[in-house]
Short mmCIF file of C-alpha atoms and ligand atoms in Angstrom, two decimals:
data_model
loop_
_atom_site.label_atom_id
_atom_site.label_comp_id
_atom_site.label_asym_id
_atom_site.label_seq_id
_atom_site.Cartn_x
_atom_site.Cartn_y
_atom_site.Cartn_z
CA MET A 427 88.70 100.63 73.39
CA GLY A 428 89.67 97.30 75.14
CA ASP A 429 92.46 98.83 77.37
CA SER A 430 94.10 95.93 79.05
CA ILE A 431 96.76 95.24 81.73
CA LEU A 432 99.09 92.21 81.12
CA VAL A 433 100.30 90.43 84.30
CA VAL A 434 103.48 88.37 83.89
CA ASN A 435 104.62 85.89 86.47
CA ALA A 436 107.95 84.48 85.42
CA GLY A 437 109.95 81.66 87.01
CA SER A 438 113.09 79.81 86.09
CA SER A 439 111.23 77.27 83.98
CA SER A 440 107.88 78.85 83.26
CA ILE A 441 106.27 82.22 82.49
CA LYS A 442 102.64 82.59 83.31
CA PHE A 443 100.45 85.55 82.04
CA LYS A 444 97.02 86.86 82.52
CA LEU A 445 95.31 89.70 80.64
CA TYR A 446 92.70 91.92 82.28
CA ARG A 447 90.46 94.11 80.48
CA ILE A 448 89.86 97.48 82.22
CA GLU A 449 86.09 98.08 82.67
CA GLY A 450 85.76 101.28 84.74
CA ALA A 451 87.23 100.39 88.30
CA ASP A 452 86.90 96.62 87.42
CA LEU A 453 89.38 94.21 85.90
CA LEU A 454 87.93 91.42 83.83
CA PRO A 455 90.25 88.44 83.02
CA SER A 456 90.18 87.95 79.30
CA LEU A 457 93.15 85.60 78.50
CA SER A 458 95.43 83.54 80.64
CA GLY A 459 98.22 81.04 79.80
CA GLY A 460 101.86 80.69 79.70
CA MET A 461 105.01 78.79 78.52
CA SER A 462 106.05 76.00 80.56
CA GLY A 463 108.96 73.54 80.42
CA ILE A 464 111.43 76.26 79.29
CA GLY A 465 114.79 74.66 78.29
CA GLY A 466 113.29 71.19 78.48
CA THR A 467 109.97 70.40 76.80
CA PRO A 468 108.49 73.83 76.20
CA SER A 469 104.82 74.22 75.54
CA LEU A 470 102.58 77.31 75.19
CA ARG A 471 99.05 77.01 76.33
CA VAL A 472 96.36 79.81 76.40
CA THR A 473 92.80 79.94 77.42
CA ASP A 474 90.14 82.59 77.22
CA GLY A 475 88.22 84.20 80.11
CA ARG A 476 85.78 81.24 80.15
CA GLY A 477 88.56 78.59 80.13
CA ALA A 478 88.28 77.54 76.39
CA VAL A 479 91.65 76.46 74.94
CA LEU A 480 92.95 78.92 72.38
CA GLU A 481 96.43 77.51 72.10
CA ASP A 482 98.29 74.36 72.91
CA ARG A 483 101.44 74.05 71.22
CA ARG A 484 104.79 72.30 71.80
CA PHE A 485 108.24 73.66 70.86
CA ASP A 486 111.54 72.21 70.45
CA ALA A 487 113.92 72.76 73.48
CA ALA A 488 116.29 74.84 71.30
CA GLU A 489 113.49 77.16 70.20
CA VAL A 490 112.83 78.15 73.88
CA PRO A 491 116.20 77.86 75.69
CA ASP A 492 115.56 80.55 78.26
CA ALA A 493 112.94 82.96 79.85
CA SER A 494 113.84 85.69 77.36
CA ALA A 495 113.08 83.42 74.38
CA ALA A 496 109.83 82.47 76.06
CA GLN A 497 108.84 86.07 76.59
CA HIS A 498 109.56 86.66 72.82
CA HIS A 499 107.21 83.80 71.83
CA LEU A 500 104.64 84.97 74.25
CA SER A 501 104.73 88.53 72.89
CA ASP A 502 104.53 87.33 69.30
CA TRP A 503 101.51 85.23 70.14
CA LEU A 504 99.77 88.17 71.94
CA GLY A 505 100.63 90.35 68.91
CA HIS A 506 98.57 88.20 66.73
CA HIS A 507 95.72 87.37 68.97
CA LEU A 508 94.90 90.55 71.01
CA GLY A 509 91.92 91.37 68.75
CA ASP A 510 90.56 94.89 69.79
CA ALA A 511 92.47 94.82 73.14
CA THR A 512 95.34 97.27 73.71
CA ILE A 513 97.93 96.63 76.40
CA VAL A 514 98.46 99.88 78.31
CA ALA A 515 100.75 98.54 81.06
CA VAL A 516 102.56 95.39 82.17
CA GLY A 517 102.55 94.36 85.90
CA HIS A 518 105.39 91.84 86.87
CA ARG A 519 105.63 89.71 89.91
CA VAL A 520 109.13 90.27 91.25
CA VAL A 521 110.12 88.07 94.14
CA HIS A 522 112.58 90.30 95.81
CA GLY A 523 112.38 94.11 96.49
CA GLY A 524 115.13 93.94 99.02
CA ALA A 525 114.93 96.22 101.98
CA ALA A 526 114.26 99.17 99.65
CA PHE A 527 110.92 98.62 97.91
CA ALA A 528 107.87 98.67 100.27
CA GLU A 529 105.46 99.04 97.41
CA PRO A 530 105.12 98.48 93.63
CA VAL A 531 107.33 100.70 91.56
CA LEU A 532 107.37 101.88 87.88
CA ILE A 533 110.31 100.34 86.12
CA ASP A 534 113.10 102.47 84.64
CA ASP A 535 116.78 101.81 84.01
CA ALA A 536 117.74 102.82 87.54
CA VAL A 537 115.07 100.58 89.20
CA LEU A 538 116.07 97.60 86.84
CA ARG A 539 119.78 98.00 87.96
CA ARG A 540 118.63 98.08 91.63
CA LEU A 541 116.50 94.96 91.10
CA GLU A 542 119.64 93.23 89.60
CA THR A 543 121.43 93.80 92.74
CA PHE A 544 118.95 91.51 94.65
CA ILE A 545 119.72 88.52 92.36
CA PRO A 546 122.15 86.94 94.98
CA LEU A 547 119.28 87.06 97.56
CA ALA A 548 116.98 84.91 95.28
CA PRO A 549 119.14 83.68 92.51
CA LEU A 550 116.66 81.23 90.79
CA HIS A 551 113.55 83.44 90.95
CA GLN A 552 114.91 86.92 90.53
CA LEU A 553 116.77 86.18 87.26
CA GLY A 554 113.71 84.67 85.70
CA ASN A 555 111.59 87.59 86.85
CA LEU A 556 113.80 90.28 85.28
CA ASP A 557 114.39 88.51 81.94
CA PRO A 558 110.82 89.25 80.55
CA ILE A 559 111.06 92.90 81.71
CA ARG A 560 114.22 93.32 79.70
CA VAL A 561 112.57 91.75 76.58
CA LEU A 562 109.51 93.96 76.78
CA ARG A 563 111.66 97.14 77.46
CA GLU A 564 113.40 96.28 74.15
CA ARG A 565 110.18 95.51 72.15
CA ARG A 566 108.03 98.21 73.62
CA PRO A 567 110.16 100.92 75.29
CA ASP A 568 106.92 103.14 75.54
CA LEU A 569 105.01 100.64 77.59
CA PRO A 570 104.83 101.33 81.31
CA GLN A 571 105.98 98.34 83.31
CA VAL A 572 105.43 97.88 87.02
CA ALA A 573 107.34 95.55 89.38
CA CYS A 574 105.15 94.09 92.37
CA PHE A 575 107.15 92.42 95.05
CA ASP A 576 106.61 89.30 97.16
CA THR A 577 108.59 90.99 100.01
CA ALA A 578 106.90 94.47 99.90
CA PHE A 579 104.04 93.57 102.20
CA HIS A 580 106.38 92.65 104.98
CA ARG A 581 108.64 95.78 104.91
CA GLY A 582 106.66 97.46 107.51
CA HIS A 583 106.89 94.61 110.03
CA PRO A 584 108.61 95.40 113.39
CA GLU A 585 112.34 95.25 113.80
CA LEU A 586 111.96 92.26 116.03
CA SER A 587 110.41 90.24 113.01
CA ASP A 588 113.20 91.55 110.65
CA ARG A 589 116.23 90.15 112.43
CA PHE A 590 118.28 87.00 112.91
CA ALA A 591 120.29 86.53 116.08
CA LEU A 592 123.44 86.93 114.13
CA PRO A 593 126.19 89.58 114.30
CA ARG A 594 124.83 93.01 113.64
CA PHE A 595 126.85 93.81 110.32
CA LEU A 596 125.05 90.97 108.58
CA HIS A 597 121.80 92.70 109.01
CA ASP A 598 123.28 95.80 107.55
CA GLU A 599 124.53 93.79 104.56
CA GLY A 600 120.93 92.57 103.97
CA VAL A 601 120.79 89.29 105.80
CA ARG A 602 117.21 89.99 107.03
CA ARG A 603 114.01 88.33 107.52
CA TYR A 604 112.37 89.59 104.33
CA GLY A 605 109.40 87.25 104.17
CA PHE A 606 107.53 86.26 100.87
CA HIS A 607 103.97 85.45 99.57
CA GLY A 608 103.33 89.15 100.20
CA LEU A 609 101.02 89.58 97.11
CA SER A 610 98.91 86.75 98.23
CA TYR A 611 98.58 88.05 101.93
CA GLU A 612 97.78 91.53 100.60
CA TYR A 613 95.01 90.21 98.43
CA VAL A 614 93.50 87.81 101.05
CA ALA A 615 93.70 90.69 103.71
CA GLY A 616 91.81 93.00 101.26
CA ARG A 617 89.04 90.22 100.57
CA LEU A 618 88.69 89.76 104.40
CA ARG A 619 88.16 93.52 104.72
CA GLU A 620 85.45 93.29 102.03
CA ILE A 621 83.68 90.30 103.60
CA ALA A 622 84.19 90.97 107.37
CA PRO A 623 85.78 94.42 108.09
CA GLU A 624 85.66 94.23 111.76
CA THR A 625 87.63 90.91 111.68
CA ALA A 626 90.17 92.45 109.30
CA ASP A 627 90.97 95.10 111.87
CA GLY A 628 91.90 92.43 114.41
CA ARG A 629 94.46 89.78 115.04
CA VAL A 630 94.61 87.49 111.91
CA VAL A 631 96.89 84.57 110.93
CA ILE A 632 96.83 83.72 107.18
CA ALA A 633 98.12 80.35 106.15
CA HIS A 634 99.20 80.31 102.46
CA LEU A 635 99.51 76.55 101.88
CA GLY A 636 100.42 75.76 98.25
CA SER A 637 103.39 74.11 96.64
CA GLY A 638 105.28 76.90 98.59
CA ALA A 639 103.85 77.48 102.04
CA SER A 640 104.13 80.14 104.75
CA LEU A 641 101.95 81.91 107.40
CA CYS A 642 101.68 85.51 108.17
CA ALA A 643 100.46 87.35 111.32
CA LEU A 644 98.46 90.58 110.55
CA ALA A 645 97.25 93.20 112.95
CA GLY A 646 94.91 95.65 111.44
CA GLY A 647 95.59 94.22 107.96
CA ARG A 648 99.42 94.84 108.17
CA SER A 649 102.10 92.17 108.32
CA GLN A 650 103.72 91.76 111.77
CA ASP A 651 105.61 88.54 111.36
CA THR A 652 105.93 85.63 108.83
CA THR A 653 107.44 82.25 108.68
CA MET A 654 109.51 82.54 105.57
CA SER A 655 112.53 84.84 106.13
CA PHE A 656 115.82 85.38 104.16
CA THR A 657 114.85 82.80 101.58
CA ALA A 658 111.73 80.84 100.67
CA LEU A 659 113.14 77.83 102.40
CA ASP A 660 112.36 78.93 106.01
CA GLY A 661 109.30 78.19 108.11
CA VAL A 662 106.89 75.25 107.50
CA PRO A 663 107.83 72.31 105.18
CA MET A 664 106.58 72.56 101.60
CA GLY A 665 106.12 70.33 98.64
CA THR A 666 109.87 69.93 98.10
CA ARG A 667 111.36 72.49 100.33
CA CYS A 668 112.61 71.59 103.89
CA GLY A 669 111.16 74.56 105.94
CA ALA A 670 112.95 75.57 109.11
CA LEU A 671 116.08 73.52 109.64
CA ASP A 672 118.90 73.28 112.31
CA PRO A 673 121.72 75.18 110.48
CA GLY A 674 123.89 72.53 111.97
CA VAL A 675 122.42 70.04 109.39
CA VAL A 676 123.81 72.21 106.61
CA LEU A 677 127.29 72.30 108.21
CA HIS A 678 127.14 68.54 108.69
CA LEU A 679 126.20 67.85 105.02
CA ILE A 680 129.06 70.07 103.87
CA GLU A 681 131.66 69.03 106.24
CA HIS A 682 131.11 65.41 106.92
CA ARG A 683 129.15 64.27 103.88
CA GLY A 684 131.30 66.23 101.49
CA MET A 685 128.45 67.82 99.67
CA THR A 686 129.00 71.01 97.66
CA PRO A 687 126.85 74.06 98.50
CA ALA A 688 125.13 73.62 95.26
CA GLU A 689 124.30 70.01 96.12
CA VAL A 690 122.98 71.02 99.55
CA GLY A 691 120.86 73.75 97.83
CA HIS A 692 119.34 71.33 95.37
CA MET A 693 118.45 68.99 98.21
CA LEU A 694 116.84 71.61 100.37
CA TYR A 695 114.83 73.26 97.54
CA TYR A 696 113.84 70.23 95.40
CA GLU A 697 114.20 66.92 97.32
CA SER A 698 113.01 67.73 100.81
CA GLY A 699 109.62 68.74 102.36
CA LEU A 700 106.66 66.41 101.76
CA LEU A 701 108.64 64.68 98.97
CA GLY A 702 111.60 64.02 101.14
CA LEU A 703 109.60 62.91 104.19
CA SER A 704 107.36 60.54 102.20
CA GLY A 705 109.74 59.40 99.49
CA LEU A 706 106.66 59.34 97.49
CA SER A 707 105.26 62.67 96.29
CA ASN A 708 105.23 66.35 96.83
CA ASP A 709 101.49 66.56 96.15
CA VAL A 710 99.12 66.41 99.22
CA ARG A 711 96.48 64.64 97.13
CA THR A 712 98.73 61.63 96.42
CA LEU A 713 99.80 61.59 100.03
CA LEU A 714 96.32 61.73 101.36
CA ALA A 715 95.33 58.83 98.95
CA SER A 716 98.24 56.63 99.90
CA ASP A 717 98.15 53.99 102.61
CA ARG A 718 101.82 53.94 103.01
CA PRO A 719 103.00 54.95 106.69
CA GLU A 720 105.61 57.33 105.10
CA ALA A 721 102.81 59.22 103.38
CA ALA A 722 100.86 59.52 106.74
CA LEU A 723 104.02 60.71 108.50
CA ALA A 724 104.66 63.52 105.92
CA VAL A 725 101.02 64.73 106.21
CA ALA A 726 101.07 64.59 110.05
CA PHE A 727 104.45 66.41 110.04
CA PHE A 728 103.09 69.19 107.67
CA CYS A 729 99.89 69.70 109.78
CA ARG A 730 101.84 69.72 113.10
CA ARG A 731 104.32 72.41 111.75
CA VAL A 732 101.49 74.61 110.33
CA ALA A 733 99.69 74.60 113.71
CA GLN A 734 102.97 75.27 115.69
CA ALA A 735 103.78 78.19 113.32
CA ALA A 736 100.19 79.52 113.81
CA ALA A 737 100.64 79.34 117.62
CA ALA A 738 103.85 81.13 117.48
CA LEU A 739 102.43 83.86 115.30
CA ALA A 740 99.49 84.18 117.73
CA VAL A 741 102.10 85.02 120.42
CA THR A 742 103.34 87.88 118.13
CA LEU A 743 99.74 89.17 117.92
CA GLY A 744 98.98 88.68 121.68
CA GLY A 745 95.94 86.45 120.71
CA LEU A 746 94.00 85.38 117.63
CA ASP A 747 90.66 86.63 116.17
CA ALA A 748 90.77 84.79 112.94
CA PHE A 749 92.61 81.96 111.05
CA VAL A 750 92.43 82.05 107.30
CA PHE A 751 93.40 79.20 104.94
CA THR A 752 94.50 80.06 101.28
CA ALA A 753 96.23 78.56 98.20
CA GLY A 754 96.13 75.11 96.69
CA ILE A 755 96.10 73.02 99.76
CA GLY A 756 94.45 75.56 102.15
CA GLU A 757 91.54 76.03 99.65
CA ASN A 758 91.17 72.40 98.61
CA ALA A 759 92.19 69.94 101.25
CA PRO A 760 89.52 69.60 104.13
CA GLU A 761 91.52 66.93 105.81
CA ILE A 762 94.49 69.14 106.16
CA ARG A 763 92.33 72.03 107.54
CA GLN A 764 90.65 69.57 110.01
CA ARG A 765 94.04 68.33 111.31
CA VAL A 766 95.59 71.84 111.63
CA ILE A 767 92.66 73.08 113.58
CA ALA A 768 92.57 69.98 115.69
CA ASP A 769 96.15 70.83 116.71
CA LEU A 770 94.88 74.32 117.75
CA SER A 771 91.90 73.14 119.79
CA TRP A 772 93.74 73.93 123.07
CA ALA A 773 93.47 77.61 122.01
CA GLY A 774 89.84 77.24 121.65
CA LEU A 775 89.45 76.94 117.87
CA ILE A 776 86.50 74.72 116.83
CA LEU A 777 85.83 73.72 113.28
CA ASP A 778 82.31 73.16 111.82
CA ASN A 779 83.03 69.84 110.13
CA ASP A 780 80.10 70.15 107.59
CA ALA A 781 81.16 73.63 106.57
CA ASN A 782 84.84 72.37 106.31
CA ARG A 783 83.75 69.39 104.08
CA SER A 784 81.52 71.52 101.81
CA GLY A 785 84.33 74.19 101.47
CA VAL A 786 82.22 77.28 102.21
CA ALA A 787 83.97 80.53 103.19
CA ARG A 788 83.27 80.49 107.00
CA LEU A 789 84.29 77.35 108.88
CA ASP A 790 84.23 78.08 112.65
CA ALA A 791 81.60 76.29 114.78
CA SER A 792 79.63 78.27 117.31
CA GLY A 793 81.75 78.61 120.58
CA SER A 794 85.05 78.90 118.65
CA ARG A 795 87.31 81.42 120.20
CA ALA A 796 88.57 82.58 116.76
CA GLN A 797 86.90 82.79 113.33
CA ILE A 798 88.11 80.32 110.75
CA TRP A 799 87.87 81.18 107.04
CA ILE A 800 88.86 79.95 103.47
CA ILE A 801 89.63 82.86 101.23
CA PRO A 802 91.02 81.88 97.76
CA THR A 803 94.04 83.95 96.84
CA ASP A 804 94.59 85.72 93.56
CA GLU A 805 98.07 87.13 93.14
CA GLU A 806 97.61 88.05 89.58
CA ARG A 807 94.64 90.25 90.29
CA MET A 808 96.55 92.06 93.09
CA ILE A 809 99.31 92.75 90.58
CA ALA A 810 96.87 93.94 87.98
CA GLY A 811 95.16 96.21 90.56
CA HIS A 812 98.50 97.68 91.75
CA THR A 813 99.55 98.28 88.11
CA MET A 814 96.20 100.07 87.30
CA ARG A 815 96.60 102.25 90.37
CA LEU A 816 100.08 103.20 89.71
CA LEU A 817 99.37 103.88 86.02
CA ASP A 818 96.45 106.24 87.24
CA ARG A 819 98.88 108.05 89.45
CA ILE A 820 101.54 108.63 86.83
CA ALA A 821 99.10 109.35 84.03
CA PRO A 822 95.58 110.08 85.46
CA GLY A 823 92.85 108.83 83.10
CA ALA A 824 95.29 106.59 81.04
CA SER A 825 93.59 103.36 82.20
CA ALA A 826 90.14 104.92 82.03
P1 LIG V 398 101.70 77.19 93.53
O1 LIG V 398 100.77 78.39 93.03
O2 LIG V 398 102.62 77.52 94.54
O3 LIG V 398 102.16 76.31 92.50
P2 LIG V 398 99.23 76.11 94.46
O4 LIG V 398 98.68 77.19 95.46
O5 LIG V 398 98.44 75.99 93.20
O6 LIG V 398 100.70 76.23 94.33
O7 LIG V 398 99.07 74.71 95.27
C1 LIG V 398 99.58 73.57 94.64
C2 LIG V 398 99.42 72.49 95.65
O8 LIG V 398 97.99 72.36 96.15
C3 LIG V 398 99.67 71.06 95.04
O9 LIG V 398 100.85 70.68 95.12
C4 LIG V 398 98.69 70.08 95.79
O10 LIG V 398 99.47 69.44 96.91
C5 LIG V 398 97.73 71.02 96.54
N1 LIG V 398 96.30 70.76 96.05
C6 LIG V 398 95.62 71.15 95.01
N2 LIG V 398 94.48 70.71 95.08
C7 LIG V 398 94.27 69.89 96.05
C8 LIG V 398 93.32 69.11 96.60
N3 LIG V 398 92.07 69.11 96.10
N4 LIG V 398 93.46 68.47 97.80
C9 LIG V 398 94.70 68.57 98.30
N5 LIG V 398 95.81 69.22 97.89
C10 LIG V 398 95.51 69.86 96.70
#
């Protein structure tokens, strides 16, 4: 009774988890929470399926120095609070599946070793993703663990979308346009297929606009091209990441400003984007509420780049049947949606302003040449679904 799937989404400074109870073919969220502030001011917070707080506890930095320690604390907590629930499998978000993994995979020693070879491709994220897997393999060697990749959804994209205009040997060494946010795109594409199947078969651009942001072009529900590439820095500007940048700027910072590669990396990942442009905040809410010109510039820059990226992706698709907004900004910021679509009015996109303000699912006005949607994303549910299906394949009936 109470068979459940645990979803773990681990980063360098936080581990989030969500527990889903398996009810037939359905997955019902029963617990969610996580440890944040790892190595700084760690705290564990857990809520139940209705949002009631079950735990809110602070730790000393020395008690939770890294992701492994955090996973031990989470496992201990779950061990005491599961009630009649039994965890039958764990699904992990793993940022990088390299060129090899085009779908989720059951983790064994060989897979884990393979995933370690991708650490140089995403140093901050991949290390944090793998630590909890190792801890759980030590504590519960019998428990099936599944890796679900941010890159996998894009692995079938055409070769034109996979390459940089660099010497060929670099592509062979793995310097490729992998793309990210794949679990979000897969979930949103699946929801679009449920709500509007004919649209899902067409030419669709999804804009995942959260603290990380990218856009993806889909034809028939499959990724054709995306704005993030080798790393999660490319494409549109984000909360603190720069987005597409002339590589000459990086050379300039190193050669003429004397910055080390690590300093440049820190600047591009943590001090740029909306925060860098505005000098004020990485949060769109703060920028929209501000009357400072720098805040207005940052918002204008963001919206313009998102619209430009959508136009470029429409070239890949040979047209556009639907534009979908998702993630924190895409789902919650009507002013950003309005400005992005205004920049696409030349292509015949027309927003229904009342629908946009009220935040309903369908936003296009009559006469618009493409549909416009808001579809909330849910990467954790995508991971839980993948894990349940993989479990069924390896041990039919185990998740029944
Ligand atoms: P992630 O999962 O990558 O941390 P989210 O998808 O949760 O990111 O998006 C977080 C961002 O969404 C915040 O930084 C904020 O800028 C934006 N956001 C959330 N709510 C709103 C809102 N009501 N209006 C404008 N922006 C919002």
